[in-house]
Amino acid sequence: MTPTTPTPTAEENWLRLDRQICFSLQAASRAFNGVYRVVLKDLGLTYPQYLVMLVLWEQGALPVKKLGEHLRLDSGTLSPLLKRLEAAGLVRRERSARDERSVEVRPTEEGAALRERALQVPRRIAAATGFDLDEIRDLRERLDQLTGALDSAALDETPGCS
Amino acid sequence: MTPTTPTPTAEENWLRLDRQICFSLQAASRAFNGVYRVVLKDLGLTYPQYLVMLVLWEQGALPVKKLGEHLRLDSGTLSPLLKRLEAAGLVRRERSARDERSVEVRPTEEGAALRERALQVPRRIAAATGFDLDEIRDLRERLDQLTGALDSAALDETPGCS
DNA sequence: GGCCATTTAGTTGTACGCAATTGAATTGTG
DNA sequence: CACAATTCAATTGCGTACAACTAAATGGCC
């Protein structure tokens, strides 16, 4: 059939782009990002900023460290992001009195008020997926399971764990 | 139970971080990224660079435009990435003779040789997921379906489509 | 109290991802 | 041939991600 392509080994088949689940994953993640970009434009938020506000709406106020644990982000990402949210008047940052190392982040009045307008966001996003609630839940559970497996595998693989 | 929290409306429940499939998706994507970072360090590639090389190993050579279509990336992302791959000696970029606007990207000898060492990557990644082949395929199909739905929804939602 | 390991944010540097713009090359149309 | 519209890569600007580093603050230990 294709003399230039000798029968590919099983290993070579695995290198095909359309076999890479990580690629499908990233494509889906970016597709979500695109929809969020449109939906969140009204609120003046990027998608990561929206995630930060979600946590703050749930928790009221919490230190940068805790915020990073919830979102799996480190201070290198959060520090500039939070500065932009502060510049936009949506959050306030203040050193904790108990522990001067820690910085408490809390929504301002304006930031809290934004929640009202955000209530419609999940419905619009869910509609865009074309999935019903059970499918979404099922997919989410698989993904979380996948993340858990990858995280523990990363610990094993990490070279510098002497 | 919790008098400070009046019964949340259905809509408010949807704002909970742990309900956001996009978050699970992004977390999984970044977890993959972390595993790839470890596995690809030997090859001197980042994960997006690895994806580019996957396409080039499959296709041999192709213009930036086609590369971007395969990977869903635009020139703003690819141009600097390809420059780094060229600086690393893995690809060559040359203006197409037929169409001077187009730039053909092709693996160098060294880039093609790298494929040998990459053959082991998918197996190591697959092992890290803890999923078997059927589960991976099933998840990949769902994700691709999701991406398709989100892409067409984005077209509908885009404000500037007069 | 003095000392040191740890914790916490912030900063710097590198690398995407994407919108918007630029500029060169090509194509379609008269 | 002339000219407008289109195509293509590159560039610019902004916003994440994340590793590595810095510096301030804390807590345990003697």
Short mmCIF file of C-alpha atoms (C1' of nucleotides) in Angstrom, two decimals:
data_model
loop_
_atom_site.label_atom_id
_atom_site.label_comp_id
_atom_site.label_asym_id
_atom_site.label_seq_id
_atom_site.Cartn_x
_atom_site.Cartn_y
_atom_site.Cartn_z
CA MET A 1 0.00 0.00 0.00
CA THR A 2 2.37 2.66 1.23
CA PRO A 3 5.86 1.38 0.59
CA THR A 4 7.48 4.52 2.00
CA THR A 5 5.78 3.79 5.32
CA PRO A 6 6.79 0.40 6.61
CA THR A 7 4.28 -1.12 8.97
CA PRO A 8 4.49 1.18 11.98
CA THR A 9 5.37 -0.46 15.23
CA ALA A 10 2.91 -0.27 18.09
CA GLU A 11 5.23 2.23 19.71
CA GLU A 12 5.25 4.48 16.65
CA ASN A 13 1.46 4.54 16.52
CA TRP A 14 1.49 6.05 19.98
CA LEU A 15 3.28 9.10 18.68
CA ARG A 16 0.37 10.12 16.46
CA LEU A 17 -1.05 13.48 17.46
CA ASP A 18 -4.62 12.20 17.33
CA ARG A 19 -3.73 9.59 19.92
CA GLN A 20 -2.58 12.08 22.52
CA ILE A 21 -5.16 12.54 25.23
CA CYS A 22 -3.17 15.46 26.61
CA PHE A 23 -3.75 17.25 23.34
CA SER A 24 -7.51 16.68 23.43
CA LEU A 25 -7.42 17.87 27.00
CA GLN A 26 -5.58 21.05 26.19
CA ALA A 27 -7.78 21.70 23.17
CA ALA A 28 -10.89 21.37 25.34
CA SER A 29 -9.36 23.59 27.98
CA ARG A 30 -8.59 26.30 25.44
CA ALA A 31 -12.01 25.95 23.85
CA PHE A 32 -13.53 26.59 27.28
CA ASN A 33 -11.25 29.55 27.65
CA GLY A 34 -12.56 30.96 24.41
CA VAL A 35 -16.18 30.68 25.50
CA TYR A 36 -15.39 32.15 28.90
CA ARG A 37 -13.58 35.03 27.26
CA VAL A 38 -16.77 35.97 25.46
CA VAL A 39 -19.08 35.41 28.42
CA LEU A 40 -16.81 37.13 30.97
CA LYS A 41 -16.11 40.19 28.88
CA ASP A 42 -19.21 41.84 30.35
CA LEU A 43 -17.82 41.33 33.84
CA GLY A 44 -14.38 42.64 32.93
CA LEU A 45 -12.74 39.42 34.12
CA THR A 46 -10.37 36.94 32.53
CA TYR A 47 -11.02 33.29 33.21
CA PRO A 48 -8.34 32.86 35.91
CA GLN A 49 -9.55 36.06 37.55
CA TYR A 50 -13.06 34.63 37.51
CA LEU A 51 -11.80 31.50 39.27
CA VAL A 52 -10.20 33.66 41.96
CA MET A 53 -13.46 35.53 42.45
CA LEU A 54 -15.36 32.23 42.69
CA VAL A 55 -13.17 31.19 45.59
CA LEU A 56 -13.48 34.56 47.29
CA TRP A 57 -17.26 34.56 46.89
CA GLU A 58 -17.32 31.15 48.56
CA GLN A 59 -14.81 31.81 51.30
CA GLY A 60 -15.17 35.52 51.94
CA ALA A 61 -11.50 36.21 52.58
CA LEU A 62 -8.35 34.17 52.74
CA PRO A 63 -4.58 34.46 52.49
CA VAL A 64 -2.79 34.18 49.16
CA LYS A 65 -1.40 30.82 50.21
CA LYS A 66 -4.84 29.28 50.74
CA LEU A 67 -6.10 30.81 47.53
CA GLY A 68 -3.22 29.18 45.71
CA GLU A 69 -3.99 25.81 47.24
CA HIS A 70 -7.60 25.99 46.12
CA LEU A 71 -6.63 26.96 42.58
CA ARG A 72 -3.29 25.12 42.30
CA LEU A 73 -1.52 28.36 41.54
CA ASP A 74 1.61 29.78 43.12
CA SER A 75 2.47 33.31 44.15
CA GLY A 76 4.27 33.91 40.87
CA THR A 77 0.92 33.68 39.12
CA LEU A 78 -1.31 35.07 41.84
CA SER A 79 0.66 38.16 42.85
CA PRO A 80 0.29 40.04 39.53
CA LEU A 81 -3.23 38.68 39.00
CA LEU A 82 -4.36 39.93 42.40
CA LYS A 83 -2.75 43.30 41.74
CA ARG A 84 -4.88 43.63 38.62
CA LEU A 85 -8.01 42.65 40.55
CA GLU A 86 -7.10 45.23 43.17
CA ALA A 87 -6.50 47.87 40.51
CA ALA A 88 -9.96 47.02 39.14
CA GLY A 89 -11.40 47.65 42.61
CA LEU A 90 -12.68 44.11 43.06
CA VAL A 91 -10.45 42.93 45.92
CA ARG A 92 -8.44 44.41 48.77
CA ARG A 93 -5.10 43.02 49.96
CA GLU A 94 -3.89 43.64 53.48
CA ARG A 95 -1.19 42.15 55.66
CA SER A 96 -2.59 39.90 58.33
CA ALA A 97 -2.29 41.34 61.83
CA ARG A 98 -1.61 37.94 63.37
CA ASP A 99 1.05 36.99 60.83
CA GLU A 100 2.80 39.78 59.03
CA ARG A 101 4.06 37.39 56.34
CA SER A 102 0.55 36.59 55.22
CA VAL A 103 -1.61 38.76 52.96
CA GLU A 104 -5.38 38.50 53.31
CA VAL A 105 -7.35 38.89 50.12
CA ARG A 106 -11.00 39.84 50.39
CA PRO A 107 -13.61 41.04 47.94
CA THR A 108 -14.58 44.70 48.10
CA GLU A 109 -18.21 45.80 48.04
CA GLU A 110 -17.90 46.07 44.32
CA GLY A 111 -16.30 42.65 44.06
CA ALA A 112 -19.05 41.06 46.15
CA ALA A 113 -21.70 42.81 44.07
CA LEU A 114 -20.22 41.36 40.91
CA ARG A 115 -21.39 37.94 42.08
CA GLU A 116 -24.96 38.83 41.16
CA ARG A 117 -23.97 39.35 37.57
CA ALA A 118 -21.85 36.19 37.59
CA LEU A 119 -24.81 33.98 38.53
CA GLN A 120 -25.78 33.59 34.91
CA VAL A 121 -22.30 32.53 33.76
CA PRO A 122 -22.37 28.81 34.61
CA ARG A 123 -25.69 28.32 32.86
CA ARG A 124 -24.39 29.91 29.69
CA ILE A 125 -21.21 27.85 29.81
CA ALA A 126 -23.07 24.63 30.49
CA ALA A 127 -25.34 25.35 27.55
CA ALA A 128 -22.29 25.87 25.32
CA THR A 129 -20.94 22.40 26.15
CA GLY A 130 -24.02 20.66 24.80
CA PHE A 131 -23.63 18.14 27.65
CA ASP A 132 -26.31 17.41 30.20
CA LEU A 133 -25.66 17.58 33.92
CA ASP A 134 -24.93 13.88 34.37
CA GLU A 135 -22.45 13.87 31.52
CA ILE A 136 -20.70 16.90 32.95
CA ARG A 137 -20.50 15.37 36.40
CA ASP A 138 -19.21 12.10 35.01
CA LEU A 139 -16.56 13.81 32.93
CA ARG A 140 -15.51 15.98 35.85
CA GLU A 141 -15.05 12.93 38.05
CA ARG A 142 -12.92 11.19 35.46
CA LEU A 143 -10.78 14.28 35.05
CA ASP A 144 -10.26 14.66 38.78
CA GLN A 145 -9.28 11.01 38.99
CA LEU A 146 -6.84 11.57 36.12
CA THR A 147 -5.35 14.61 37.83
CA GLY A 148 -4.88 12.64 41.03
CA ALA A 149 -3.08 9.86 39.20
CA LEU A 150 -0.85 12.29 37.32
CA ASP A 151 0.03 14.21 40.47
CA SER A 152 1.14 11.11 42.33
CA ALA A 153 3.01 9.86 39.27
CA ALA A 154 4.81 13.20 39.07
CA LEU A 155 6.00 12.71 42.62
CA ASP A 156 7.48 9.33 41.70
CA GLU A 157 9.13 10.59 38.52
CA THR A 158 10.57 13.82 39.88
CA PRO A 159 14.35 13.43 39.59
CA GLY A 160 15.25 15.65 42.53
CA CYS A 161 13.49 13.75 45.30
CA SER A 162 16.63 11.97 46.56
CA MET B 1 -27.85 23.94 59.96
CA THR B 2 -25.90 26.98 58.83
CA PRO B 3 -28.05 29.99 59.61
CA THR B 4 -25.52 32.41 58.15
CA THR B 5 -25.94 30.67 54.80
CA PRO B 6 -29.54 30.80 53.69
CA THR B 7 -30.51 27.93 51.45
CA PRO B 8 -28.52 28.58 48.30
CA THR B 9 -30.49 28.83 45.10
CA ALA B 10 -29.80 26.33 42.34
CA GLU B 11 -28.03 29.09 40.50
CA GLU B 12 -25.74 29.85 43.41
CA ASN B 13 -24.72 26.22 43.69
CA TRP B 14 -23.44 26.41 40.15
CA LEU B 15 -20.88 29.00 41.19
CA ARG B 16 -19.06 26.55 43.48
CA LEU B 17 -15.50 25.96 42.32
CA ASP B 18 -15.85 22.21 42.68
CA ARG B 19 -18.73 22.26 40.23
CA GLN B 20 -16.74 23.85 37.42
CA ILE B 21 -15.81 21.30 34.80
CA CYS B 22 -13.53 23.84 33.16
CA PHE B 23 -11.50 23.90 36.36
CA SER B 24 -11.15 20.12 36.45
CA LEU B 25 -10.17 20.30 32.83
CA GLN B 26 -7.51 22.90 33.39
CA ALA B 27 -6.20 21.12 36.45
CA ALA B 28 -5.85 17.90 34.45
CA SER B 29 -4.19 19.78 31.62
CA ARG B 30 -1.66 21.32 33.95
CA ALA B 31 -1.08 18.00 35.72
CA PHE B 32 -0.24 16.50 32.33
CA ASN B 33 2.02 19.42 31.68
CA GLY B 34 3.87 18.70 34.91
CA VAL B 35 4.45 15.05 34.00
CA TYR B 36 5.53 15.97 30.49
CA ARG B 37 7.95 18.54 31.85
CA VAL B 38 9.75 15.79 33.75
CA VAL B 39 9.62 13.25 30.94
CA LEU B 40 10.59 15.70 28.18
CA LYS B 41 13.48 17.27 30.05
CA ASP B 42 15.78 14.60 28.64
CA LEU B 43 14.77 15.58 25.11
CA GLY B 44 15.20 19.30 25.77
CA LEU B 45 11.61 20.01 24.70
CA THR B 46 8.72 21.79 26.32
CA TYR B 47 5.31 20.22 25.93
CA PRO B 48 4.10 22.54 23.12
CA GLN B 49 7.41 22.04 21.33
CA TYR B 50 6.91 18.29 21.64
CA LEU B 51 3.49 18.61 20.01
CA VAL B 52 5.05 20.52 17.11
CA MET B 53 7.66 17.81 16.68
CA LEU B 54 4.94 15.14 16.75
CA VAL B 55 3.25 16.80 13.80
CA LEU B 56 6.53 17.22 11.92
CA TRP B 57 7.49 13.60 12.51
CA GLU B 58 4.15 12.59 11.06
CA GLN B 59 4.01 15.01 8.15
CA GLY B 60 7.67 15.54 7.33
CA ALA B 61 7.38 19.20 6.45
CA LEU B 62 4.59 21.73 6.25
CA PRO B 63 3.94 25.46 6.30
CA VAL B 64 3.35 27.33 9.53
CA LYS B 65 -0.29 27.77 8.62
CA LYS B 66 -0.95 24.02 8.36
CA LEU B 67 1.01 23.40 11.53
CA GLY B 68 -1.22 25.90 13.30
CA GLU B 69 -4.35 24.20 12.01
CA HIS B 70 -3.21 20.82 13.31
CA LEU B 71 -2.35 22.25 16.72
CA ARG B 72 -4.96 25.02 16.93
CA LEU B 73 -2.24 27.61 17.40
CA ASP B 74 -1.71 30.87 15.56
CA SER B 75 1.44 32.52 14.33
CA GLY B 76 1.69 34.61 17.48
CA THR B 77 2.39 31.43 19.38
CA LEU B 78 4.19 29.46 16.70
CA SER B 79 6.64 32.05 15.41
CA PRO B 80 8.69 32.40 18.58
CA LEU B 81 8.30 28.70 19.40
CA LEU B 82 9.64 27.70 15.99
CA LYS B 83 12.52 30.12 16.36
CA ARG B 84 13.50 28.36 19.57
CA LEU B 85 13.27 24.97 17.88
CA GLU B 86 15.42 26.31 15.06
CA ALA B 87 17.95 27.72 17.52
CA ALA B 88 18.05 24.26 19.12
CA GLY B 89 18.87 22.80 15.70
CA LEU B 90 15.74 20.64 15.52
CA VAL B 91 13.90 22.34 12.62
CA ARG B 92 14.70 24.46 9.59
CA ARG B 93 12.46 27.26 8.33
CA GLU B 94 12.58 28.37 4.72
CA ARG B 95 10.35 30.48 2.51
CA SER B 96 8.39 28.39 0.08
CA ALA B 97 9.55 28.79 -3.52
CA ARG B 98 6.01 28.52 -4.87
CA ASP B 99 4.53 31.03 -2.43
CA GLU B 100 6.89 33.53 -0.92
CA ARG B 101 4.40 34.32 1.85
CA SER B 102 4.57 30.81 3.21
CA VAL B 103 7.30 29.38 5.44
CA GLU B 104 8.01 25.67 5.28
CA VAL B 105 9.03 24.05 8.54
CA ARG B 106 10.86 20.74 8.36
CA PRO B 107 12.80 18.68 10.88
CA THR B 108 16.57 18.64 10.55
CA GLU B 109 18.54 15.42 10.72
CA GLU B 110 18.89 16.01 14.41
CA GLY B 111 15.19 16.72 14.79
CA ALA B 112 14.25 13.56 12.94
CA ALA B 113 16.69 11.56 15.03
CA LEU B 114 15.07 12.82 18.20
CA ARG B 115 12.01 10.76 17.29
CA GLU B 116 13.83 7.60 18.33
CA ARG B 117 14.24 8.90 21.83
CA ALA B 118 10.63 10.15 21.90
CA LEU B 119 9.20 6.71 21.23
CA GLN B 120 9.22 5.89 24.91
CA VAL B 121 7.39 9.06 25.96
CA PRO B 122 3.75 8.01 25.32
CA ARG B 123 4.19 4.80 27.25
CA ARG B 124 5.56 6.64 30.25
CA ILE B 125 2.77 9.20 30.10
CA ALA B 126 0.08 6.56 29.68
CA ALA B 127 1.47 4.73 32.67
CA ALA B 128 1.31 7.92 34.71
CA THR B 129 -2.42 8.34 34.03
CA GLY B 130 -3.29 5.02 35.61
CA PHE B 131 -5.93 4.61 32.90
CA ASP B 132 -6.09 1.69 30.51
CA LEU B 133 -6.25 2.15 26.76
CA ASP B 134 -10.03 1.93 26.48
CA GLU B 135 -10.54 4.49 29.21
CA ILE B 136 -8.09 6.84 27.54
CA ARG B 137 -9.77 6.47 24.17
CA ASP B 138 -13.21 6.99 25.66
CA LEU B 139 -12.13 10.09 27.54
CA ARG B 140 -10.40 11.47 24.46
CA GLU B 141 -13.55 11.04 22.39
CA ARG B 142 -15.66 12.85 24.96
CA LEU B 143 -13.18 15.69 25.14
CA ASP B 144 -13.10 16.07 21.37
CA GLN B 145 -16.89 16.13 21.34
CA LEU B 146 -16.81 18.79 24.05
CA THR B 147 -14.32 20.88 22.11
CA GLY B 148 -16.49 20.69 19.01
CA ALA B 149 -19.55 21.85 20.92
CA LEU B 150 -17.65 24.70 22.57
CA ASP B 151 -16.15 25.85 19.28
CA SER B 152 -19.52 26.07 17.54
CA ALA B 153 -21.05 27.73 20.59
CA ALA B 154 -18.26 30.31 20.53
CA LEU B 155 -19.15 31.16 16.96
CA ASP B 156 -22.77 31.79 17.97
CA GLU B 157 -21.83 33.87 20.99
CA THR B 158 -19.13 35.99 19.40
CA PRO B 159 -20.47 39.55 19.51
CA GLY B 160 -18.67 40.80 16.45
CA CYS B 161 -20.15 38.43 13.88
CA SER B 162 -22.70 40.91 12.50
"C1'" DG C 1 17.68 36.87 74.22
"C1'" DG C 2 20.26 34.85 70.01
"C1'" DC C 3 20.23 31.71 66.22
"C1'" DC C 4 18.49 28.99 62.51
"C1'" DA C 5 15.15 26.45 59.75
"C1'" DT C 6 10.69 27.26 57.93
"C1'" DT C 7 6.90 29.82 56.03
"C1'" DT C 8 5.02 33.38 53.11
"C1'" DA C 9 4.76 36.95 49.30
"C1'" DG C 10 6.91 39.06 45.97
"C1'" DT C 11 10.17 39.44 41.91
"C1'" DT C 12 12.58 37.87 37.80
"C1'" DG C 13 13.09 35.25 33.71
"C1'" DT C 14 11.29 32.06 30.30
"C1'" DA C 15 7.56 30.23 27.63
"C1'" DC C 16 3.11 29.91 26.02
"C1'" DG C 17 -1.83 31.67 24.13
"C1'" DC C 18 -4.29 34.98 21.82
"C1'" DA C 19 -6.03 39.55 19.99
"C1'" DA C 20 -4.65 43.12 17.04
"C1'" DT C 21 -1.65 45.10 13.79
"C1'" DT C 22 1.88 45.24 10.11
"C1'" DG C 23 3.90 44.25 5.76
"C1'" DA C 24 4.92 41.41 1.97
"C1'" DA C 25 3.10 38.30 -1.52
"C1'" DT C 26 -0.70 36.54 -4.13
"C1'" DT C 27 -5.18 36.33 -6.31
"C1'" DG C 28 -9.27 38.01 -8.44
"C1'" DT C 29 -11.47 41.40 -11.30
"C1'" DG C 30 -12.02 44.56 -14.79
"C1'" DC D 1 -1.66 45.75 -16.77
"C1'" DA D 2 -3.80 48.07 -12.50
"C1'" DC D 3 -5.87 47.77 -8.21
"C1'" DA D 4 -8.50 46.09 -4.40
"C1'" DA D 5 -9.19 42.14 -1.46
"C1'" DT D 6 -7.15 38.26 0.56
"C1'" DT D 7 -3.60 35.32 2.57
"C1'" DC D 8 0.34 34.50 5.33
"C1'" DA D 9 4.02 35.12 8.73
"C1'" DA D 10 5.84 38.08 11.96
"C1'" DT D 11 5.49 41.40 15.64
"C1'" DT D 12 3.51 43.73 19.72
"C1'" DG D 13 1.07 43.84 23.93
"C1'" DC D 14 -1.23 41.65 27.67
"C1'" DG D 15 -2.22 37.93 30.80
"C1'" DT D 16 -1.22 33.77 32.67
"C1'" DA D 17 1.99 29.48 34.40
"C1'" DC D 18 5.92 28.11 36.71
"C1'" DA D 19 10.82 27.60 38.32
"C1'" DA D 20 14.20 29.93 40.92
"C1'" DC D 21 15.41 33.40 43.89
"C1'" DT D 22 14.89 37.20 47.49
"C1'" DA D 23 13.45 39.16 51.72
"C1'" DA D 24 10.65 39.67 55.64
"C1'" DA D 25 8.43 37.37 59.48
"C1'" DT D 26 7.73 33.48 62.48
"C1'" DG D 27 8.66 29.60 65.64
"C1'" DG D 28 11.45 26.30 67.90
"C1'" DC D 29 15.70 25.53 70.30
"C1'" DC D 30 19.34 26.36 73.29
#
